[in-house]
PDB file of C-alpha atoms in Angstrom:
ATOM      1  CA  UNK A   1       2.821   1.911  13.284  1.00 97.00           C
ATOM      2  CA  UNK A   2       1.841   4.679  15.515  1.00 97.00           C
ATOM      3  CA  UNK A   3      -0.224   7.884  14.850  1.00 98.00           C
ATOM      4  CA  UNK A   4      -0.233  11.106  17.212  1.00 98.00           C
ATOM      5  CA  UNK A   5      -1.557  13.786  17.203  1.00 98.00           C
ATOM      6  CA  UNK A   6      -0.329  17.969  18.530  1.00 97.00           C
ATOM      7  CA  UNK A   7      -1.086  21.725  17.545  1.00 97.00           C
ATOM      8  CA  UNK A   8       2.099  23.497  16.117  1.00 96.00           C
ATOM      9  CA  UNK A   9       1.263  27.076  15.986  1.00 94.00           C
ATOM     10  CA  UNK A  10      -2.694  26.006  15.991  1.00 94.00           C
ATOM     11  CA  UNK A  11      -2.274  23.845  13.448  1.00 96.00           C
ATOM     12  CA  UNK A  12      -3.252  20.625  13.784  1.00 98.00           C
ATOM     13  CA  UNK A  13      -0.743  18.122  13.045  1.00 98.00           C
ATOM     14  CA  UNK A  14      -1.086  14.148  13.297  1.00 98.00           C
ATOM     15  CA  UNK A  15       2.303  12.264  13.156  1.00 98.00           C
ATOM     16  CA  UNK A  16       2.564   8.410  11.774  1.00 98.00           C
ATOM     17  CA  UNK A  17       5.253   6.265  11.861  1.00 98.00           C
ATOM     18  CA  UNK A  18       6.277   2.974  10.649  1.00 98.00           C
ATOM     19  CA  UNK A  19       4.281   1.097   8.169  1.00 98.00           C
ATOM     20  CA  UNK A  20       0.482   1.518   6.965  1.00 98.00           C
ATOM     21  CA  UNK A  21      -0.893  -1.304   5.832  1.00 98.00           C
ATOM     22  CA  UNK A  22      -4.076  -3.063   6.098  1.00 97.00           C
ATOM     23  CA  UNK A  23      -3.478  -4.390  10.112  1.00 97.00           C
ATOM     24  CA  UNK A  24      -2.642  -0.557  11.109  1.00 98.00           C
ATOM     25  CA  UNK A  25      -4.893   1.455   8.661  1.00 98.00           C
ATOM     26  CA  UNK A  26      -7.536   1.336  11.073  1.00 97.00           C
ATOM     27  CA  UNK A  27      -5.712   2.987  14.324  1.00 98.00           C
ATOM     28  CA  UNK A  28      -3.951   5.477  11.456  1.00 98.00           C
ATOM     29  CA  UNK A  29      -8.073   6.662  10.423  1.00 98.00           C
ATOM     30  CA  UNK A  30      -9.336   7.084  13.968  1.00 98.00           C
ATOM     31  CA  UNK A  31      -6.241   9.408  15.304  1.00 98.00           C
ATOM     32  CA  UNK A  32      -7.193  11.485  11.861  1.00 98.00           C
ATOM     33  CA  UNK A  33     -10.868  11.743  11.824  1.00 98.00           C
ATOM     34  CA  UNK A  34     -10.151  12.075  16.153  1.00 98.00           C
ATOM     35  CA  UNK A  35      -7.863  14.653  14.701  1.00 98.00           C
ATOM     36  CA  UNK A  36      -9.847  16.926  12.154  1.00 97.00           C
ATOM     37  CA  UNK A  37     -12.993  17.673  13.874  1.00 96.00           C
ATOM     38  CA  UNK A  38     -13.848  21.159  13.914  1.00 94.00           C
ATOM     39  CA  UNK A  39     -10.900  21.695  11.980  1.00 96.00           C
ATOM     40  CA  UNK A  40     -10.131  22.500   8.428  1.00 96.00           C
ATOM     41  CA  UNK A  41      -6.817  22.040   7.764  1.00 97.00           C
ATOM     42  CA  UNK A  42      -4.516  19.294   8.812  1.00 98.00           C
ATOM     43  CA  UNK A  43      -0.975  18.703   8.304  1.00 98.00           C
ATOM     44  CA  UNK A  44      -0.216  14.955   7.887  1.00 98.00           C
ATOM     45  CA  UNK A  45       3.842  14.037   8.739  1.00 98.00           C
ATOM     46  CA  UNK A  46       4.438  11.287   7.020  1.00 98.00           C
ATOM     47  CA  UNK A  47       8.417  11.485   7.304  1.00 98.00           C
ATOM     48  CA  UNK A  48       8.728   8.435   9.146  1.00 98.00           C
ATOM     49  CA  UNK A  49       6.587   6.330   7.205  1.00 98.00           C
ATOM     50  CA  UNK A  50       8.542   3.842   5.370  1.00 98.00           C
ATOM     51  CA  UNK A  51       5.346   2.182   3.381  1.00 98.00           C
ATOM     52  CA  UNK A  52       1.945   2.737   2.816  1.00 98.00           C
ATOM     53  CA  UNK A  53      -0.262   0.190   0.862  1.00 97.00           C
ATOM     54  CA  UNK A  54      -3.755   1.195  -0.614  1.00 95.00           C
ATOM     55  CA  UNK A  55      -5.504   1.096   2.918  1.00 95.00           C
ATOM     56  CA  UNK A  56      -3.723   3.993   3.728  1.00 96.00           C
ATOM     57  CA  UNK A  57      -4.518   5.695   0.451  1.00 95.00           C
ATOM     58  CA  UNK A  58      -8.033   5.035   1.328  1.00 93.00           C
ATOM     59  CA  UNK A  59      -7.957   6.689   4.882  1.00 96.00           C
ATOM     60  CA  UNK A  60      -5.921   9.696   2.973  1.00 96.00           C
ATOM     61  CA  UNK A  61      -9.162   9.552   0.734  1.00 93.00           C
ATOM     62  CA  UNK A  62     -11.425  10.280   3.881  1.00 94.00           C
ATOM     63  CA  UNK A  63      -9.354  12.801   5.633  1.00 97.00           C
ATOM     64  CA  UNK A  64      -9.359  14.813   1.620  1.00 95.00           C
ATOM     65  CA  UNK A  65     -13.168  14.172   1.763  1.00 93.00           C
ATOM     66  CA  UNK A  66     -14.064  15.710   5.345  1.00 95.00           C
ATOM     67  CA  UNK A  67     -11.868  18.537   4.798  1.00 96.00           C
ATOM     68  CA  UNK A  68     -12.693  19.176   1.140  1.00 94.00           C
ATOM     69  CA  UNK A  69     -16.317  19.188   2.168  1.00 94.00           C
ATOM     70  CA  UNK A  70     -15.463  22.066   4.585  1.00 95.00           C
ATOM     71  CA  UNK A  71     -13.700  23.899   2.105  1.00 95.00           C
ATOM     72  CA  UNK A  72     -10.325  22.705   3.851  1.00 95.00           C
ATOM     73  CA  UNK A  73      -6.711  21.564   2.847  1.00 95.00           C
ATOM     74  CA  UNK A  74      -4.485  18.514   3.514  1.00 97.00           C
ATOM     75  CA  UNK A  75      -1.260  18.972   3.600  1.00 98.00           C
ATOM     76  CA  UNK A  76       1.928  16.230   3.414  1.00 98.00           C
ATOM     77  CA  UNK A  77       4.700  16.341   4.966  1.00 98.00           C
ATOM     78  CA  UNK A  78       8.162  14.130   3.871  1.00 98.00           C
ATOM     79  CA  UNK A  79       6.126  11.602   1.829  1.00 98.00           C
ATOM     80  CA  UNK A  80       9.013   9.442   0.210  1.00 98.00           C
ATOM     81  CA  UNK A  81       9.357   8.998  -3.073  1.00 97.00           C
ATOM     82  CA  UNK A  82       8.233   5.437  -3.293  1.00 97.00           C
ATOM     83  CA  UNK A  83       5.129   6.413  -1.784  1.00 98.00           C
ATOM     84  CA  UNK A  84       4.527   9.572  -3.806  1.00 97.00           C
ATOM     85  CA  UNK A  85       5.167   7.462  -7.034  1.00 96.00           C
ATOM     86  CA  UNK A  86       2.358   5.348  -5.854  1.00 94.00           C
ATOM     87  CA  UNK A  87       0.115   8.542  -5.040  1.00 95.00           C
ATOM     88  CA  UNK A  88       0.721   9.659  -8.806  1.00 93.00           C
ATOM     89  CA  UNK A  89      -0.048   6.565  -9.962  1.00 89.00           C
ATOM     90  CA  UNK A  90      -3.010   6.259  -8.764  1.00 88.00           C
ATOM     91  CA  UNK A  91      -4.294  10.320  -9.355  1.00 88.00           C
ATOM     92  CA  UNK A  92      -4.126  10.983  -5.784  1.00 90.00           C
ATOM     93  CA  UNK A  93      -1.002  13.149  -5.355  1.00 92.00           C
ATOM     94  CA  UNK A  94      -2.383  16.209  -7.556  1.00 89.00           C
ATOM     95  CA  UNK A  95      -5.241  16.714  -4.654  1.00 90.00           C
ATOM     96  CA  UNK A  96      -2.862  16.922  -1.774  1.00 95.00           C
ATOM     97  CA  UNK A  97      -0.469  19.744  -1.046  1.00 95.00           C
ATOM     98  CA  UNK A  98       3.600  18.009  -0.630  1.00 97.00           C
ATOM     99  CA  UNK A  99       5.776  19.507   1.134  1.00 98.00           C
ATOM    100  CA  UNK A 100       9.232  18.916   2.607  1.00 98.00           C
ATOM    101  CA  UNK A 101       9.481  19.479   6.115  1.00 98.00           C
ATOM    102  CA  UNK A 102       7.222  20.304   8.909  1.00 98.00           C
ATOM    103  CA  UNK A 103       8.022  24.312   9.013  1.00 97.00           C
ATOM    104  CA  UNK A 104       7.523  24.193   4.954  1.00 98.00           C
ATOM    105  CA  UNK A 105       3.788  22.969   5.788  1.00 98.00           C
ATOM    106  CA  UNK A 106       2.964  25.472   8.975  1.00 97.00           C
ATOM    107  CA  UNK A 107       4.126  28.476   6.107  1.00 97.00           C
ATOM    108  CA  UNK A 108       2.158  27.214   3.687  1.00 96.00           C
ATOM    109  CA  UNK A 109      -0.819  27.254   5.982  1.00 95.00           C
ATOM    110  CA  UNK A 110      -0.465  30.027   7.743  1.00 92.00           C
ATOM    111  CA  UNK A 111       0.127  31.880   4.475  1.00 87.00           C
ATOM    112  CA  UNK A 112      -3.401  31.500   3.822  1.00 71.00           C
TER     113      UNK A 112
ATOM    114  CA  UNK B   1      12.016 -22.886  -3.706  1.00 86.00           C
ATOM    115  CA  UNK B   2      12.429 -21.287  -0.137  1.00 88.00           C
ATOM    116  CA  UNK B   3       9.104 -21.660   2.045  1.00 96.00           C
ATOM    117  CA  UNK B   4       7.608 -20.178   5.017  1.00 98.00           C
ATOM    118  CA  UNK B   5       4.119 -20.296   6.181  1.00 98.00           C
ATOM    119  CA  UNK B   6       2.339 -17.778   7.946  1.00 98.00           C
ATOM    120  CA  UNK B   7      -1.060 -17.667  10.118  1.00 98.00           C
ATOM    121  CA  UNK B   8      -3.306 -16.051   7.262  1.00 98.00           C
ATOM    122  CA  UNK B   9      -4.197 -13.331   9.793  1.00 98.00           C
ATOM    123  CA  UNK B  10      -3.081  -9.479   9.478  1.00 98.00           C
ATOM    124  CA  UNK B  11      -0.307 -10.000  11.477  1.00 98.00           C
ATOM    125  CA  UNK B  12       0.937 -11.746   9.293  1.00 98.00           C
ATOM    126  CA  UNK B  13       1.637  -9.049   6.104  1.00 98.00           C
ATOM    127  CA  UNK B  14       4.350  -7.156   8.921  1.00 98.00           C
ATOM    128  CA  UNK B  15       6.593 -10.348   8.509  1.00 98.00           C
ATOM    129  CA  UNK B  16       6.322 -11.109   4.923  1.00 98.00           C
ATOM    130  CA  UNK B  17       6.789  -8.015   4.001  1.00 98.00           C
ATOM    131  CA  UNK B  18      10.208  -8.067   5.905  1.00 98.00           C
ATOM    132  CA  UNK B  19      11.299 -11.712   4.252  1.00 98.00           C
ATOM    133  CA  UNK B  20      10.218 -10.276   0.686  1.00 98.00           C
ATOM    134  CA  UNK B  21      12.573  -7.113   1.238  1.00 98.00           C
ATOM    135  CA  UNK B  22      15.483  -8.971   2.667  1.00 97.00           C
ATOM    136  CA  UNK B  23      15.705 -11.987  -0.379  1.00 96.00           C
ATOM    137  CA  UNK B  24      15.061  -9.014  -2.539  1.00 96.00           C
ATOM    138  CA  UNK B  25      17.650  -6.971  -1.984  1.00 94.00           C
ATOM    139  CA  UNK B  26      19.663 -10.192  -1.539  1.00 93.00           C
ATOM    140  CA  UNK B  27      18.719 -11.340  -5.374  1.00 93.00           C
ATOM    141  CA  UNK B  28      20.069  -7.667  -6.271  1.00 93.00           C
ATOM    142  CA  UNK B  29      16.692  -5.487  -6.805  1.00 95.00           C
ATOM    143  CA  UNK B  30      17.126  -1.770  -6.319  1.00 95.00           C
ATOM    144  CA  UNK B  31      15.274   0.257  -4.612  1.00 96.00           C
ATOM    145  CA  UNK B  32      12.660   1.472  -6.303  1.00 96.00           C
ATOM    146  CA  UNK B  33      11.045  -1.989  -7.804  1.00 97.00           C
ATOM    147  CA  UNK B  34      11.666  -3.645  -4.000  1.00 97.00           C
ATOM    148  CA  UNK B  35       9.021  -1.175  -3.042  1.00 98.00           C
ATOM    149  CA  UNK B  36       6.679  -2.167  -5.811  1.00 97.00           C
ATOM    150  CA  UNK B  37       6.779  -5.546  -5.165  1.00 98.00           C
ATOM    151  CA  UNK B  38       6.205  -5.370  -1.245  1.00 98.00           C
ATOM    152  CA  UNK B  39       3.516  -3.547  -2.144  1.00 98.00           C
ATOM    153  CA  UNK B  40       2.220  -5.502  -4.392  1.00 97.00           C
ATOM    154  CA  UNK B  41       3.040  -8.811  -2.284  1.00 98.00           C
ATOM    155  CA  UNK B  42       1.236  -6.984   0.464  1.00 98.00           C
ATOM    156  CA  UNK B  43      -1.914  -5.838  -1.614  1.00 96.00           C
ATOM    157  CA  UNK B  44      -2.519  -9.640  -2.439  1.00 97.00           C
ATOM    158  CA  UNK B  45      -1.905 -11.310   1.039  1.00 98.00           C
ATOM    159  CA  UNK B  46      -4.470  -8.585   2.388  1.00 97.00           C
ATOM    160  CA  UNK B  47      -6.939  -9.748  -0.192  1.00 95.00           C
ATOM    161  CA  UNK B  48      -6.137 -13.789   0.612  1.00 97.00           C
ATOM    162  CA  UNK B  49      -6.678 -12.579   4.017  1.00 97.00           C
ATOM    163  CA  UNK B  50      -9.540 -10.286   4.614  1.00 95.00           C
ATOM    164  CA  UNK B  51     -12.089 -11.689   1.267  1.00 94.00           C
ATOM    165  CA  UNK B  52     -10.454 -15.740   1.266  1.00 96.00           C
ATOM    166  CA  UNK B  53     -10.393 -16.100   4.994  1.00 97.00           C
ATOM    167  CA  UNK B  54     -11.756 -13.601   7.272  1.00 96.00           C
ATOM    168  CA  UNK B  55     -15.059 -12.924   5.424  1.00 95.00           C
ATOM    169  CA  UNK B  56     -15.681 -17.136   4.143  1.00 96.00           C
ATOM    170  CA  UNK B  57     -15.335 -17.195   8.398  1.00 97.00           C
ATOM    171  CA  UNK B  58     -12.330 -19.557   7.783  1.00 97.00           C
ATOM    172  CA  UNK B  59      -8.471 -20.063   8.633  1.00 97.00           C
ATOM    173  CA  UNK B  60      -5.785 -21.009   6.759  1.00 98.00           C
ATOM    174  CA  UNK B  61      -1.921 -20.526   6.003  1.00 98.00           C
ATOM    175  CA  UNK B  62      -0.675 -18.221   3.491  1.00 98.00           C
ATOM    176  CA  UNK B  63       2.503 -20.088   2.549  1.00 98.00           C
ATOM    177  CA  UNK B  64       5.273 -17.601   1.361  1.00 98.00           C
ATOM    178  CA  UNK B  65       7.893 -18.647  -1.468  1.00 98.00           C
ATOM    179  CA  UNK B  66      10.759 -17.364  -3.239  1.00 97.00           C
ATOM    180  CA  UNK B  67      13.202 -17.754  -5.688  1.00 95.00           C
ATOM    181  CA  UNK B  68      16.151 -16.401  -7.440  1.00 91.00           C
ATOM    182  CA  UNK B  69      16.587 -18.090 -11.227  1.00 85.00           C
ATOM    183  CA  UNK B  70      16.528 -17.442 -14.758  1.00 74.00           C
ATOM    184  CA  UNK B  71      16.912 -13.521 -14.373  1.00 87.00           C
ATOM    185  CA  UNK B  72      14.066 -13.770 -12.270  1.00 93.00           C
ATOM    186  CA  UNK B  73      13.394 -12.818  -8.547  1.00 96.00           C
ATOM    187  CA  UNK B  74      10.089 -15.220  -7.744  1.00 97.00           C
ATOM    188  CA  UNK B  75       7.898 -14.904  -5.230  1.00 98.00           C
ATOM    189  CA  UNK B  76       4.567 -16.988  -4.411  1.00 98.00           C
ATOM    190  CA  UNK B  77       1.750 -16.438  -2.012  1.00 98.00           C
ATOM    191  CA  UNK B  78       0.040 -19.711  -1.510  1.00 98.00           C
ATOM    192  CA  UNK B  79      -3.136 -20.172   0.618  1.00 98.00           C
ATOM    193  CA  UNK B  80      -5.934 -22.637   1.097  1.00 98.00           C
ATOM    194  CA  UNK B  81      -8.942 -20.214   0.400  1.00 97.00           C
ATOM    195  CA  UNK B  82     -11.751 -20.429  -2.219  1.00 96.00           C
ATOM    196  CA  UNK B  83     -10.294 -19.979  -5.997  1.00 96.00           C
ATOM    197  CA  UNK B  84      -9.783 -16.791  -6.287  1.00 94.00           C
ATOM    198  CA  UNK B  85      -8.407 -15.001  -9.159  1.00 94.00           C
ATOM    199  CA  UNK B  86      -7.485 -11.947  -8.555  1.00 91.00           C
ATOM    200  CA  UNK B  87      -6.949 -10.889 -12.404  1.00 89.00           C
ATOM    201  CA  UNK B  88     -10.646 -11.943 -13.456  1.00 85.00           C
ATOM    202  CA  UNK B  89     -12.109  -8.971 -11.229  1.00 72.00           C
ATOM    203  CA  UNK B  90     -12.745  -5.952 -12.901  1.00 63.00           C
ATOM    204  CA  UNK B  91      -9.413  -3.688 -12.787  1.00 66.00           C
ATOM    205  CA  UNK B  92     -10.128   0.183 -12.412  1.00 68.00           C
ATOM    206  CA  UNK B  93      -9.648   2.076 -15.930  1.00 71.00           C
ATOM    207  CA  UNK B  94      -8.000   4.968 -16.166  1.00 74.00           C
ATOM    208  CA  UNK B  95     -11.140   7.022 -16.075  1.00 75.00           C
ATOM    209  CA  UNK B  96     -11.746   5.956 -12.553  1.00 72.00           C
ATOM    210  CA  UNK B  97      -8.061   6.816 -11.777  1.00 75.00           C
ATOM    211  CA  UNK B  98      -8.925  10.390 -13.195  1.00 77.00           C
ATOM    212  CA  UNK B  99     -12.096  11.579 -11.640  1.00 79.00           C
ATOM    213  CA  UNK B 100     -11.551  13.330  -8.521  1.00 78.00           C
ATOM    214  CA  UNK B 101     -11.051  12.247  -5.121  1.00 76.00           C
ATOM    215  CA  UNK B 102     -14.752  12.867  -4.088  1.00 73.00           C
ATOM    216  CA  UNK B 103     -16.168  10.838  -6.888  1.00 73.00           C
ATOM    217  CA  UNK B 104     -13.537   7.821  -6.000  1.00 71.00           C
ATOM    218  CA  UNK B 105     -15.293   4.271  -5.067  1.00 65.00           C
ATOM    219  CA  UNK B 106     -13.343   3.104  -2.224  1.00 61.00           C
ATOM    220  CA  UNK B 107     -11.381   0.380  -3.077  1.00 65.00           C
ATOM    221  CA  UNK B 108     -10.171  -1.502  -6.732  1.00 74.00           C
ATOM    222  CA  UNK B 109      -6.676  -0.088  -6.123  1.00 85.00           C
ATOM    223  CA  UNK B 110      -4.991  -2.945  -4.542  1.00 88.00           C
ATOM    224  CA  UNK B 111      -4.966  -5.283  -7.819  1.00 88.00           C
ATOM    225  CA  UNK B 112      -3.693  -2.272 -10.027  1.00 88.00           C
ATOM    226  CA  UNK B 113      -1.033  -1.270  -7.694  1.00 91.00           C
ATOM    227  CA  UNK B 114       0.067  -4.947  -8.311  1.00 93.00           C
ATOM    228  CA  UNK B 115      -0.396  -5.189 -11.578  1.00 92.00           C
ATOM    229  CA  UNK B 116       1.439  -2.456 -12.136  1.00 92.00           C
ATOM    230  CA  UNK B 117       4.308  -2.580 -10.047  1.00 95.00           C
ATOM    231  CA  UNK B 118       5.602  -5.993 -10.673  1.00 97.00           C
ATOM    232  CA  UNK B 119       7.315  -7.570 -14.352  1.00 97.00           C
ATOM    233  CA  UNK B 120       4.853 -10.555 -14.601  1.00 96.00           C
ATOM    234  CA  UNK B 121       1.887 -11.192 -12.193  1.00 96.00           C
ATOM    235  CA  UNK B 122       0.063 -14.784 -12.946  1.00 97.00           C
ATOM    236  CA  UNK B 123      -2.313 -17.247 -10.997  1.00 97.00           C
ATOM    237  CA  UNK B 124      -3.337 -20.357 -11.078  1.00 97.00           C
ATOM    238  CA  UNK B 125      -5.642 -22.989  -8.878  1.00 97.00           C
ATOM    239  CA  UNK B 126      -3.102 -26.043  -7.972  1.00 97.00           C
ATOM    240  CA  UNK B 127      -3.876 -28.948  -5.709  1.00 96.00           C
ATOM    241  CA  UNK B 128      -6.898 -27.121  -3.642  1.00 97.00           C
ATOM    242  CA  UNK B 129      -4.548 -23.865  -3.460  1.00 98.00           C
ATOM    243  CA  UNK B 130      -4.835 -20.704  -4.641  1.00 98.00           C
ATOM    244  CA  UNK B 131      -1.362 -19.585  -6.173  1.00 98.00           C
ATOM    245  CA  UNK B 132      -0.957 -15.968  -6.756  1.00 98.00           C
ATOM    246  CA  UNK B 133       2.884 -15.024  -8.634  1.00 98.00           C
ATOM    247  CA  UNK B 134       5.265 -11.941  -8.542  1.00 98.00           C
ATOM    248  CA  UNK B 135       8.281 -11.959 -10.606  1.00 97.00           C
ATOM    249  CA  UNK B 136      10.487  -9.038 -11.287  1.00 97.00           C
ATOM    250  CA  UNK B 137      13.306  -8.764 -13.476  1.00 96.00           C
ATOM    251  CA  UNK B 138      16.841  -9.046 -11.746  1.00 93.00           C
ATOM    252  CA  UNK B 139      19.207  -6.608 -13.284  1.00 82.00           C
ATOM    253  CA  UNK B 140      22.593  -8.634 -14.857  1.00 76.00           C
ATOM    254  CA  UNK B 141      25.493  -8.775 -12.808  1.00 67.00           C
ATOM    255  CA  UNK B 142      28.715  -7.345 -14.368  1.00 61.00           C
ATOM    256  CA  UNK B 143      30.525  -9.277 -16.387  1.00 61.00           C
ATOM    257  CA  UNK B 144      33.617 -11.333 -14.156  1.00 61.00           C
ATOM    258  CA  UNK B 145      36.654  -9.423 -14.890  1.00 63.00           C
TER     259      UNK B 145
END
């Protein structure tokens, strides 16, 4: 798994890939948290992640809870289906905003 | 039964993950319940793992089985841990599954995600070893023409 992080168009974006699981949850939390402060709004690509057990759920938790605290937004970007399933299962999916592609989640920001 | 054993250490859920997914899309699982069972198979080694052996300050295997039989794609995560069963913890409710995400407890979502995502989940303590069970239906072949 790896985790970056950029600024499209001032927004801040942070990039996994590979799996998220309880050995790489921890790496995945500190580029986000790194990632969010002073912001309000993140975009999290998850395109290229092919699984993501309940640690990863929980540091999706956190990032919601910073950024809800400031009034903010999280925003997904290519979760698969597997992994959204999982998300509705377990009453997370209705918090975040899902979205397709990359340019579907920098309009949906900047439309704010 | 086909086994491997693994270093109970977090390495370790990379590689069983990838043996699960190959025999089950060998045994002829689609998709969509190969992903539930890795992560179910994963939620459960991380538990052996991180409460059996990592926070007793021990080490130990967690052996990895699995069979194809009966309709049935079998897999078994054995380890040498304290008895642990995972389905005599209290499993989240559906309340806790609707209050919002700043209300959550962290955690409790491993042993539903496997619950729920697998046919027929079962343990039991056998010679000093904790076995925890994942079976999912395989779908019928065809009839031969």
């Amino acid at each position: 798994m790896t985790a970056t992080t950029s600024t499209v168009e001032d927004i801040t974006v942070v990039t996994a890939e590979g799996s998220i699981d309880s050995k790489t949850a921890g790496e995945f939390e500190r580029t986000a948290l790194t990632a969010i402060q002073g912001q309000r709004e993140v975009i999290i690509d998850l395109t290229q992640v092919d699984f993501l057990s309940s640690a990863g759920l929980r540091v999706l938790l956190v990032v919601y809870r910073q950024l809800k605290a400031k009034n903010g937004q999280v925003v997904l970007v290519g979760t698969s289906e597997d992994i959204k399933d999982v998300m509705s299962d377990t009453g997370f999916l209705s918090f975040f905003s899902t979205v397709d592609t990359l340019a579907q989640g920098l309009a949906l920001l900047q439309a704010k | 039964m086909e086994r491997i054993t693994f270093a109970g250490t977090l390495d370790a859920l990379d590689g069983i993950r990838r043996v699960v997914k190959a025999q089950a899309e060998e045994a002829g699982l689609a998709r969509k319940p190969t992903y539930n069972l890795l992560l179910a198979v994963d939620e459960i080694a991380t538990n052996i793992i991180t409460h059996g052996y990592e926070e007793n300050n021990l080490s130990g295997p967690v052996d990895l089985l699995t069979d194809c039989s009966n309709e049935c794609f079998t897999v078994v995560l054995e380890d040498e841990a304290p008895a642990f069963d995972p389905l005599h913890h209290q499993l989240p409710t559906d309340e806790l599954f609707a209050r919002p995400l700043e209300e959550r407890p962290i955690g409790g979502m491993g042993i539903h995600l496997t619950i729920k995502g697998v046919d027929k989940f079962s343990y039991e303590y056998l010679g000093g070893r904790n076995r925890n069970i994942f079976c999912m239906n395989v779908p019928e072949l065809p009839p031969a023409p």
